[in-house]
Amino acid sequence: MSNLTSGFPKYRLWRTGYSKEAAAVDASSWLRLDVGTPWGRFVVKASRSDLTSSADQLAEFEKHFETLSTPHGDVFKKNHLDLCPFDVLEWVLPALVLEQGQRGPNLRDMTLKEFWNKPWGTYRIKIEQGRLCAEPGEPISRVVSWAGLSLPRLENLQPFGIEKRNWSDFHVRAQVPGSVVCDLPRLVWLGDQCYRSRPFGNNEGNISLIIRKHQVINSIIESGRFFVDSQKVPALMTRAHYIIVDDNEQVVGLAIECPSGTMPLREALQAGRYVESQAAWKEQLRRTMQGLHNLNIQWAAVKLDNVLVREGEAWICEFGGAYRRSELDLFGGEGNRFDEWLLSHLFSKPLWRE
């Protein structure tokens, strides 16, 4: 993988798509990327018919089309062409950066409500003077938005001990150039306090489980008695501070503690940050998981994006819904072995360098 995306870390690939009814060599074939940028969220589409004037770019398109049309399971996992979905973003990124560099300042500060309801922009990848260019198109109002979904109202869920706040109370801020980004804002602000946002879908039962799980974790953290072993080493887990509701009191997410100086584990690994700390992160996660198991609690959401890290420390920030063995069995889990297997799988991903 080239250094391009590490030079532009605020460009993030969220979702991919391709023309399932047409092969790469068909005139009607296309691929698309949903990308977060410092100027907002964009759908980037490349069609074979727009690239026929360049044999080199046409060949690139065919390779990237094959990459997206082959099941991969991980955006960084290389295929037989030595490509992964993330490389597709790197292919169009020079054109995207060049076009967006002419836009002036990035997104203004806005409320979380405004951000989540802001239409997605579009780009069409074309050839100009033998090079890729990104041509702006009409915005798409509803690529992803839960404003039109039938979300559960807070009053219809079981009572929770976590305070609610309206989504207009939180702000998405450009604290540093490029920090307003992606399909979802990672950081939101309530006054001068920073939180990590955790948005929900529209599965009412799952939302109840997730909030209840965070409430259990909150009580453990607040008790001050949770250690990973007899040496009194504290487990690193984050508290959920607020349930975020929209103007109709529908539950749209959580505002979760964000320890100062941390970043998502995926971003740290992708950028090659803190390589010397990676072994310590693995050990911390193993020990924290063991501490949870000692309390008959499972980590049901073992993912790179659900861990926050800084030098020498790793926090679990999202825990999933089910937390007892009987609940995990409903999801096909087998007690402790369920999340242990997921953690081993996470540690085997190719991004690790220690």
mmCIF file of C-alpha atoms in Angstrom, residues 19-210:
data_model
loop_
_atom_site.group_PDB
_atom_site.id
_atom_site.type_symbol
_atom_site.label_atom_id
_atom_site.label_comp_id
_atom_site.label_asym_id
_atom_site.label_seq_id
_atom_site.Cartn_x
_atom_site.Cartn_y
_atom_site.Cartn_z
ATOM 1 C CA SER A 19 -22.603 -3.314 -10.938
ATOM 2 C CA LYS A 20 -23.583 -6.886 -10.128
ATOM 3 C CA GLU A 21 -25.439 -7.246 -13.415
ATOM 4 C CA ALA A 22 -22.367 -6.375 -15.531
ATOM 5 C CA ALA A 23 -18.823 -7.750 -15.671
ATOM 6 C CA ALA A 24 -15.739 -5.507 -15.616
ATOM 7 C CA VAL A 25 -15.339 -5.710 -19.399
ATOM 8 C CA ASP A 26 -18.964 -4.737 -20.099
ATOM 9 C CA ALA A 27 -19.590 -1.184 -21.265
ATOM 10 C CA SER A 28 -22.201 -0.645 -18.537
ATOM 11 C CA SER A 29 -19.983 -1.728 -15.610
ATOM 12 C CA TRP A 30 -19.284 0.632 -12.715
ATOM 13 C CA LEU A 31 -17.950 0.704 -9.174
ATOM 14 C CA ARG A 32 -18.637 3.081 -6.316
ATOM 15 C CA LEU A 33 -17.017 4.146 -3.075
ATOM 16 C CA ASP A 34 -18.691 5.923 -0.159
ATOM 17 C CA VAL A 35 -15.931 8.133 1.211
ATOM 18 C CA GLY A 36 -15.558 10.521 4.113
ATOM 19 C CA THR A 37 -13.527 13.665 3.358
ATOM 20 C CA PRO A 38 -12.663 16.947 5.096
ATOM 21 C CA TRP A 39 -15.415 18.547 2.989
ATOM 22 C CA GLY A 40 -18.124 16.072 3.871
ATOM 23 C CA ARG A 41 -19.367 12.674 2.733
ATOM 24 C CA PHE A 42 -19.250 11.708 -0.925
ATOM 25 C CA VAL A 43 -20.284 8.898 -3.237
ATOM 26 C CA VAL A 44 -17.496 8.412 -5.785
ATOM 27 C CA LYS A 45 -18.500 6.473 -8.910
ATOM 28 C CA ALA A 46 -16.246 5.211 -11.701
ATOM 29 C CA SER A 47 -17.827 3.805 -14.878
ATOM 30 C CA ARG A 48 -16.013 1.901 -17.603
ATOM 31 C CA SER A 49 -17.677 4.052 -20.261
ATOM 32 C CA ASP A 50 -15.964 7.181 -18.841
ATOM 33 C CA LEU A 51 -12.466 5.657 -18.957
ATOM 34 C CA THR A 52 -12.215 4.238 -22.478
ATOM 35 C CA SER A 53 -9.866 7.008 -23.659
ATOM 36 C CA SER A 54 -7.068 5.684 -21.415
ATOM 37 C CA ALA A 55 -5.966 2.067 -21.789
ATOM 38 C CA ASP A 56 -3.960 2.290 -18.552
ATOM 39 C CA GLN A 57 -6.866 3.582 -16.482
ATOM 40 C CA LEU A 58 -9.216 1.091 -18.099
ATOM 41 C CA ALA A 59 -6.901 -1.704 -16.982
ATOM 42 C CA GLU A 60 -6.843 -0.217 -13.477
ATOM 43 C CA PHE A 61 -10.629 -0.081 -13.450
ATOM 44 C CA GLU A 62 -10.898 -3.755 -14.401
ATOM 45 C CA LYS A 63 -8.526 -4.802 -11.590
ATOM 46 C CA HIS A 64 -10.340 -2.697 -9.010
ATOM 47 C CA PHE A 65 -13.735 -3.906 -10.219
ATOM 48 C CA GLU A 66 -12.590 -7.493 -9.712
ATOM 49 C CA THR A 67 -11.320 -6.567 -6.244
ATOM 50 C CA LEU A 68 -14.692 -5.161 -5.156
ATOM 51 C CA SER A 69 -16.701 -7.960 -6.755
ATOM 52 C CA THR A 70 -14.764 -10.670 -4.896
ATOM 53 C CA PRO A 71 -15.759 -11.370 -1.261
ATOM 54 C CA HIS A 72 -12.991 -9.977 0.925
ATOM 55 C CA GLY A 73 -14.176 -9.622 4.530
ATOM 56 C CA ASP A 74 -11.516 -6.991 5.258
ATOM 57 C CA VAL A 75 -10.831 -3.757 3.386
ATOM 58 C CA PHE A 76 -7.084 -4.255 3.907
ATOM 59 C CA LYS A 77 -6.852 -7.935 2.937
ATOM 60 C CA LYS A 78 -4.970 -8.384 -0.348
ATOM 61 C CA ASN A 79 -6.313 -10.632 -3.103
ATOM 62 C CA HIS A 80 -4.471 -12.546 -5.845
ATOM 63 C CA LEU A 81 -3.881 -9.223 -7.642
ATOM 64 C CA ASP A 82 -2.186 -7.869 -4.486
ATOM 65 C CA LEU A 83 -5.075 -5.421 -4.138
ATOM 66 C CA CYS A 84 -7.692 -4.756 -1.475
ATOM 67 C CA PRO A 85 -10.764 -2.471 -1.355
ATOM 68 C CA PHE A 86 -8.684 0.232 0.300
ATOM 69 C CA ASP A 87 -6.432 0.284 -2.788
ATOM 70 C CA VAL A 88 -9.485 1.234 -4.853
ATOM 71 C CA LEU A 89 -9.742 4.399 -2.775
ATOM 72 C CA GLU A 90 -6.047 5.072 -3.336
ATOM 73 C CA TRP A 91 -6.624 4.788 -7.081
ATOM 74 C CA VAL A 92 -9.132 7.677 -7.163
ATOM 75 C CA LEU A 93 -7.693 9.631 -4.237
ATOM 76 C CA PRO A 94 -5.288 11.862 -6.234
ATOM 77 C CA ALA A 95 -8.214 13.123 -8.329
ATOM 78 C CA LEU A 96 -10.339 13.590 -5.219
ATOM 79 C CA VAL A 97 -7.649 15.490 -3.322
ATOM 80 C CA LEU A 98 -6.906 17.705 -6.329
ATOM 81 C CA GLU A 99 -10.558 18.681 -6.801
ATOM 82 C CA GLN A 100 -11.244 19.202 -3.124
ATOM 83 C CA GLY A 101 -8.096 21.255 -2.706
ATOM 84 C CA GLN A 102 -9.807 23.914 -4.805
ATOM 85 C CA ARG A 103 -12.826 24.110 -2.498
ATOM 86 C CA GLY A 104 -11.329 26.354 0.152
ATOM 87 C CA PRO A 105 -12.010 25.804 3.873
ATOM 88 C CA ASN A 106 -13.426 22.469 4.934
ATOM 89 C CA LEU A 107 -16.812 21.973 6.586
ATOM 90 C CA ARG A 108 -17.909 24.536 9.126
ATOM 91 C CA ASP A 109 -18.753 23.479 12.650
ATOM 92 C CA MET A 110 -22.301 22.142 12.825
ATOM 93 C CA THR A 111 -24.640 20.341 15.168
ATOM 94 C CA LEU A 112 -24.827 16.577 15.116
ATOM 95 C CA LYS A 113 -28.383 16.923 13.795
ATOM 96 C CA GLU A 114 -27.156 19.035 10.868
ATOM 97 C CA PHE A 115 -24.302 16.662 10.103
ATOM 98 C CA TRP A 116 -26.440 13.528 10.070
ATOM 99 C CA ASN A 117 -29.030 15.211 7.836
ATOM 100 C CA LYS A 118 -26.547 16.821 5.440
ATOM 101 C CA PRO A 119 -26.885 15.367 1.911
ATOM 102 C CA TRP A 120 -24.023 13.301 0.522
ATOM 103 C CA GLY A 121 -22.089 14.865 -2.340
ATOM 104 C CA THR A 122 -21.203 12.940 -5.490
ATOM 105 C CA TYR A 123 -18.199 12.639 -7.790
ATOM 106 C CA ARG A 124 -17.903 11.023 -11.192
ATOM 107 C CA ILE A 125 -14.442 9.770 -12.130
ATOM 108 C CA LYS A 126 -13.486 10.747 -15.692
ATOM 109 C CA ILE A 127 -10.424 11.180 -17.896
ATOM 110 C CA GLU A 128 -9.011 14.621 -18.700
ATOM 111 C CA GLN A 129 -5.730 14.981 -20.571
ATOM 112 C CA GLY A 130 -4.953 11.345 -19.887
ATOM 113 C CA ARG A 131 -5.398 11.633 -16.114
ATOM 114 C CA LEU A 132 -8.178 10.822 -13.682
ATOM 115 C CA CYS A 133 -10.297 13.728 -12.530
ATOM 116 C CA ALA A 134 -13.228 13.960 -10.116
ATOM 117 C CA GLU A 135 -16.245 15.779 -11.553
ATOM 118 C CA PRO A 136 -18.725 17.041 -8.913
ATOM 119 C CA GLY A 137 -22.356 15.991 -9.347
ATOM 120 C CA GLU A 138 -25.720 16.533 -7.695
ATOM 121 C CA PRO A 139 -25.929 15.719 -3.958
ATOM 122 C CA ILE A 140 -27.862 12.683 -2.740
ATOM 123 C CA SER A 141 -30.148 13.524 0.152
ATOM 124 C CA ARG A 142 -30.521 10.031 1.607
ATOM 125 C CA VAL A 143 -27.572 7.710 1.097
ATOM 126 C CA VAL A 144 -27.527 6.850 4.766
ATOM 127 C CA SER A 145 -29.758 8.594 7.271
ATOM 128 C CA TRP A 146 -31.810 7.361 10.163
ATOM 129 C CA ALA A 147 -34.015 10.450 10.100
ATOM 130 C CA GLY A 148 -36.554 8.511 8.039
ATOM 131 C CA LEU A 149 -36.255 5.224 9.904
ATOM 132 C CA SER A 150 -38.696 3.970 12.494
ATOM 133 C CA LEU A 151 -36.408 4.366 15.476
ATOM 134 C CA PRO A 152 -37.601 3.444 18.972
ATOM 135 C CA ARG A 153 -38.716 6.228 21.255
ATOM 136 C CA LEU A 154 -36.853 6.389 24.537
ATOM 137 C CA GLU A 155 -40.098 6.223 26.523
ATOM 138 C CA ASN A 156 -40.895 2.849 24.917
ATOM 139 C CA LEU A 157 -37.614 1.272 25.985
ATOM 140 C CA GLN A 158 -36.864 0.017 29.476
ATOM 141 C CA PRO A 159 -35.749 2.703 31.931
ATOM 142 C CA PHE A 160 -32.023 3.457 31.805
ATOM 143 C CA GLY A 161 -29.777 5.284 34.221
ATOM 144 C CA ILE A 162 -27.908 7.127 31.461
ATOM 145 C CA GLU A 163 -28.909 10.767 30.920
ATOM 146 C CA LYS A 164 -30.471 11.736 27.580
ATOM 147 C CA ARG A 165 -29.413 14.718 25.442
ATOM 148 C CA ASN A 166 -30.829 16.091 22.184
ATOM 149 C CA TRP A 167 -28.743 15.667 19.029
ATOM 150 C CA SER A 168 -28.728 19.447 18.563
ATOM 151 C CA ASP A 169 -26.813 19.779 21.859
ATOM 152 C CA PHE A 170 -23.762 18.096 20.316
ATOM 153 C CA HIS A 171 -21.451 19.706 17.779
ATOM 154 C CA VAL A 172 -19.147 18.321 15.112
ATOM 155 C CA ARG A 173 -16.136 20.620 15.107
ATOM 156 C CA ALA A 174 -13.206 21.269 12.817
ATOM 157 C CA GLN A 175 -10.736 21.516 15.683
ATOM 158 C CA VAL A 176 -7.910 20.722 13.292
ATOM 159 C CA PRO A 177 -7.964 20.826 9.478
ATOM 160 C CA GLY A 178 -9.904 17.863 8.164
ATOM 161 C CA SER A 179 -11.440 16.720 11.436
ATOM 162 C CA VAL A 180 -15.053 16.888 10.213
ATOM 163 C CA VAL A 181 -15.102 13.737 8.189
ATOM 164 C CA CYS A 182 -16.451 10.363 7.190
ATOM 165 C CA ASP A 183 -19.764 8.579 7.063
ATOM 166 C CA LEU A 184 -20.189 9.280 10.772
ATOM 167 C CA PRO A 185 -18.480 11.871 12.968
ATOM 168 C CA ARG A 186 -16.117 10.036 15.292
ATOM 169 C CA LEU A 187 -15.932 12.919 17.739
ATOM 170 C CA VAL A 188 -18.724 15.157 18.995
ATOM 171 C CA TRP A 189 -18.574 18.031 21.454
ATOM 172 C CA LEU A 190 -20.842 19.121 24.280
ATOM 173 C CA GLY A 191 -19.468 22.496 25.264
ATOM 174 C CA ASP A 192 -15.736 21.920 25.733
ATOM 175 C CA GLN A 193 -16.104 18.201 26.473
ATOM 176 C CA CYS A 194 -15.294 15.742 23.714
ATOM 177 C CA TYR A 195 -17.135 12.415 23.253
ATOM 178 C CA ARG A 196 -17.038 9.567 20.779
ATOM 179 C CA SER A 197 -20.382 9.091 19.045
ATOM 180 C CA ARG A 198 -21.958 5.657 18.719
ATOM 181 C CA PRO A 199 -24.936 5.812 16.307
ATOM 182 C CA PHE A 200 -27.675 3.197 16.177
ATOM 183 C CA GLY A 201 -29.706 1.589 13.432
ATOM 184 C CA ASN A 202 -33.405 0.851 13.780
ATOM 185 C CA ASN A 203 -33.369 -2.522 15.560
ATOM 186 C CA GLU A 204 -35.235 -1.731 18.775
ATOM 187 C CA GLY A 205 -34.291 -4.937 20.576
ATOM 188 C CA ASN A 206 -30.605 -4.551 19.797
ATOM 189 C CA ILE A 207 -30.613 -0.899 20.887
ATOM 190 C CA SER A 208 -32.026 -1.909 24.274
ATOM 191 C CA LEU A 209 -29.339 -4.568 24.692
ATOM 192 C CA ILE A 210 -26.525 -2.197 23.744
#
